[in-house]
mmCIF file of C-alpha atoms and ligand atoms in Angstrom:
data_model
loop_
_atom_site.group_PDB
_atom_site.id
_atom_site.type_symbol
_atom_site.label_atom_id
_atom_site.label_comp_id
_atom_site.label_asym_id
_atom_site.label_seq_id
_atom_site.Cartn_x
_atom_site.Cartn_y
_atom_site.Cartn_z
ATOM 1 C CA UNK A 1443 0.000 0.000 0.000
ATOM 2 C CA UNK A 1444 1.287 3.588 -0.997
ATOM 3 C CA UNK A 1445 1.223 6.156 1.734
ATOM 4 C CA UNK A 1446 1.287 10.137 1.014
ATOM 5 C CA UNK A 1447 5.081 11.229 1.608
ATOM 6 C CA UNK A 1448 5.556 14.072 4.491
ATOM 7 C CA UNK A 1449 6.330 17.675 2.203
ATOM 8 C CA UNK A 1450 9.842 17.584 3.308
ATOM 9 C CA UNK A 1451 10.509 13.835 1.451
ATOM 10 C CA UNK A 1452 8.573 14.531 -1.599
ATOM 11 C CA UNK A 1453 10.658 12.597 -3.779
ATOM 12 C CA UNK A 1454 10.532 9.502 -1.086
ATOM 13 C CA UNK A 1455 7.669 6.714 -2.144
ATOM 14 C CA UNK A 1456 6.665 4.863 1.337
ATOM 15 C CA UNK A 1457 5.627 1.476 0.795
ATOM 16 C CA UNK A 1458 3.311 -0.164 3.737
ATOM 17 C CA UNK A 1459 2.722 -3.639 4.319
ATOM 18 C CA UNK A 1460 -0.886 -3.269 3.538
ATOM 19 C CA UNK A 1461 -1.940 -5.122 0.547
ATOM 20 C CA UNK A 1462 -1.001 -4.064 -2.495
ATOM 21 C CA UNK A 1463 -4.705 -4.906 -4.181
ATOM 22 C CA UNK A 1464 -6.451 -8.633 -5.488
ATOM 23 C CA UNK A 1465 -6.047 -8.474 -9.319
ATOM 24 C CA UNK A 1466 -3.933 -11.599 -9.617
ATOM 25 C CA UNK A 1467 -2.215 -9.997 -12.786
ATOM 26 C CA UNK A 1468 -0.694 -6.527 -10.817
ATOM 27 C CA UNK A 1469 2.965 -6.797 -10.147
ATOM 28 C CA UNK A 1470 4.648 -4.551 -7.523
ATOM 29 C CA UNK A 1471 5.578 -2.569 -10.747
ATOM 30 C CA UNK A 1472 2.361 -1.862 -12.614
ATOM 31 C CA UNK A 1473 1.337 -0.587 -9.098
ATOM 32 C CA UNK A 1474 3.560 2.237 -8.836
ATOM 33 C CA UNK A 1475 3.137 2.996 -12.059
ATOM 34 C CA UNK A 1476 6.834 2.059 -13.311
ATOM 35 C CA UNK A 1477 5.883 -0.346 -16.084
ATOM 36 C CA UNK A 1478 3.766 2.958 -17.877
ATOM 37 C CA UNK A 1479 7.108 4.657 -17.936
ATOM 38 C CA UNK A 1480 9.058 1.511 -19.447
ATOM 39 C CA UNK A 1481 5.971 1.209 -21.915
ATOM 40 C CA UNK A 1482 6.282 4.654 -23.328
ATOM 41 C CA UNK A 1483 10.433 4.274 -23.848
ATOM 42 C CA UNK A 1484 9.579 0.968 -25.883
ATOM 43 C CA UNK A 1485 6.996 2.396 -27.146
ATOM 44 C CA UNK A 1486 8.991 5.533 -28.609
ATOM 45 C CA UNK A 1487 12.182 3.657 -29.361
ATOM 46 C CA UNK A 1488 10.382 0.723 -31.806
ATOM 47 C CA UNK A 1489 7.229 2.986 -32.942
ATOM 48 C CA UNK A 1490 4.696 0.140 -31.869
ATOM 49 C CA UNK A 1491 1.837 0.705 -29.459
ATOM 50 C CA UNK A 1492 2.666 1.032 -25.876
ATOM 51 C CA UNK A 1493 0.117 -2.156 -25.357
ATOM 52 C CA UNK A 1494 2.166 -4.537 -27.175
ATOM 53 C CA UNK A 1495 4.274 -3.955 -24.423
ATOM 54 C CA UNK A 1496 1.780 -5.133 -21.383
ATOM 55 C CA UNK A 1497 0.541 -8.458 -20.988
ATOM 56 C CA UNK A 1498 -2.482 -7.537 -19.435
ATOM 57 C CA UNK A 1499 -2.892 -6.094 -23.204
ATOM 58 C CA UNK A 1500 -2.271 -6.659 -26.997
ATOM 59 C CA UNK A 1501 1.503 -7.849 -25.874
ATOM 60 C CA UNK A 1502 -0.496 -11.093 -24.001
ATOM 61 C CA UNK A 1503 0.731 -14.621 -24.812
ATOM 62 C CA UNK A 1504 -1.623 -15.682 -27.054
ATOM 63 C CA UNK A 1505 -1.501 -19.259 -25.323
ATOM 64 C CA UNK A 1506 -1.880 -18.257 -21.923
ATOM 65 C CA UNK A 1507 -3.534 -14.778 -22.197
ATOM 66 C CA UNK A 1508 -0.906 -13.136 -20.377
ATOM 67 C CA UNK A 1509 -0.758 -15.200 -16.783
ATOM 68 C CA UNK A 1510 2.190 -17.035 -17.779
ATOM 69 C CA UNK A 1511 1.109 -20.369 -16.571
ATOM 70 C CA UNK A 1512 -1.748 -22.864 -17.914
ATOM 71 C CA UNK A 1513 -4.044 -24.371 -15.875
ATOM 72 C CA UNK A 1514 -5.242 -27.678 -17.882
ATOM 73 C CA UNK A 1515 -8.284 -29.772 -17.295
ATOM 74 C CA UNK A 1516 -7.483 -32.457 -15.413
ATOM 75 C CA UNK A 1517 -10.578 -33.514 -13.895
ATOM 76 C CA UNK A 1518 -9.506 -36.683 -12.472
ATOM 77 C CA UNK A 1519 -6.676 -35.197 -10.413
ATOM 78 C CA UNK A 1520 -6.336 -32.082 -8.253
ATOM 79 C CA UNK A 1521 -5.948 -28.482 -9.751
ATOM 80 C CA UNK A 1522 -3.055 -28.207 -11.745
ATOM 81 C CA UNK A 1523 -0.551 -24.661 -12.902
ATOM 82 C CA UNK A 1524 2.187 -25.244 -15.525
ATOM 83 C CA UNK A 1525 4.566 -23.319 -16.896
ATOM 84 C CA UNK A 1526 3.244 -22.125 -20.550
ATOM 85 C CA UNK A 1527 5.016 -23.997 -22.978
ATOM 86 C CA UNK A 1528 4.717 -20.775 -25.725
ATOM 87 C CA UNK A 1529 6.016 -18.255 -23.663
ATOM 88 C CA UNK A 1530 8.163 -19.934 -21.018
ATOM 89 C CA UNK A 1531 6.282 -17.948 -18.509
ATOM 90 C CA UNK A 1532 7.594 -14.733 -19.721
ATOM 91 C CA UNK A 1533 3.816 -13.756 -20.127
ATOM 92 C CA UNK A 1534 4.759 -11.896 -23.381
ATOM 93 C CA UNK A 1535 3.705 -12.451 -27.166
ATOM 94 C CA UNK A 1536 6.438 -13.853 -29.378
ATOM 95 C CA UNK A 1537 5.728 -10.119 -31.480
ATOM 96 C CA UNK A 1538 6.486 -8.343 -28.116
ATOM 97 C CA UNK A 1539 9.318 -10.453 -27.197
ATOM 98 C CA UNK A 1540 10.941 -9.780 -31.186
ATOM 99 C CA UNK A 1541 11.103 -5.771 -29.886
HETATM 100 ZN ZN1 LIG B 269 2.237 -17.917 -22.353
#
């Protein structure tokens, strides 16, 4: 969990131990906003859409949507999470991973 900085450490960013939110596909990075800034320099350095570069977006392993695991139906056994075999758990398109 963010907190707001006292004025005299304005350029300090506290983070709490309070949770940092449910959505399963939020890293500690696309909370504080870091991966928006790493978008926009692929973004402007290869011309392609800053989306292509998220895979909660267009950049998404096709295969696993962007979770970087797979999940298969195995409903004679317990619950199952695998690796994905396309991306190698990179989460990434092959398009987005050629940039
Ligand atoms: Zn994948």
């Amino acid at each position: 969990m963010l907190e707001a900085c006292p004025e005299s450490y304005v350029e300090t960013i506290m983070v709490g131990p309070g949770s940092i939110g449910t959505f399963n596909r939020s890293t500690l990075t696309t909370y504080m906003g870091i991966m928006d800034y790493i978008r926009a320099i692929f973004s402007k350095e290869t011309g392609q859409p800053a989306g292509l570069f998220s895979f909660n977006s267009s950049g998404a392993c096709p295969v696993c949507k962007g979770k970087g695991v797979t999940t298969p139906d195995t409903s004679f056994a317990d619950p199952l999470t695998i690796l994905c075999e396309s991306c190698g758990g990179t989460r990434y398109s092959d398009e987005a991973l050629s940039y």
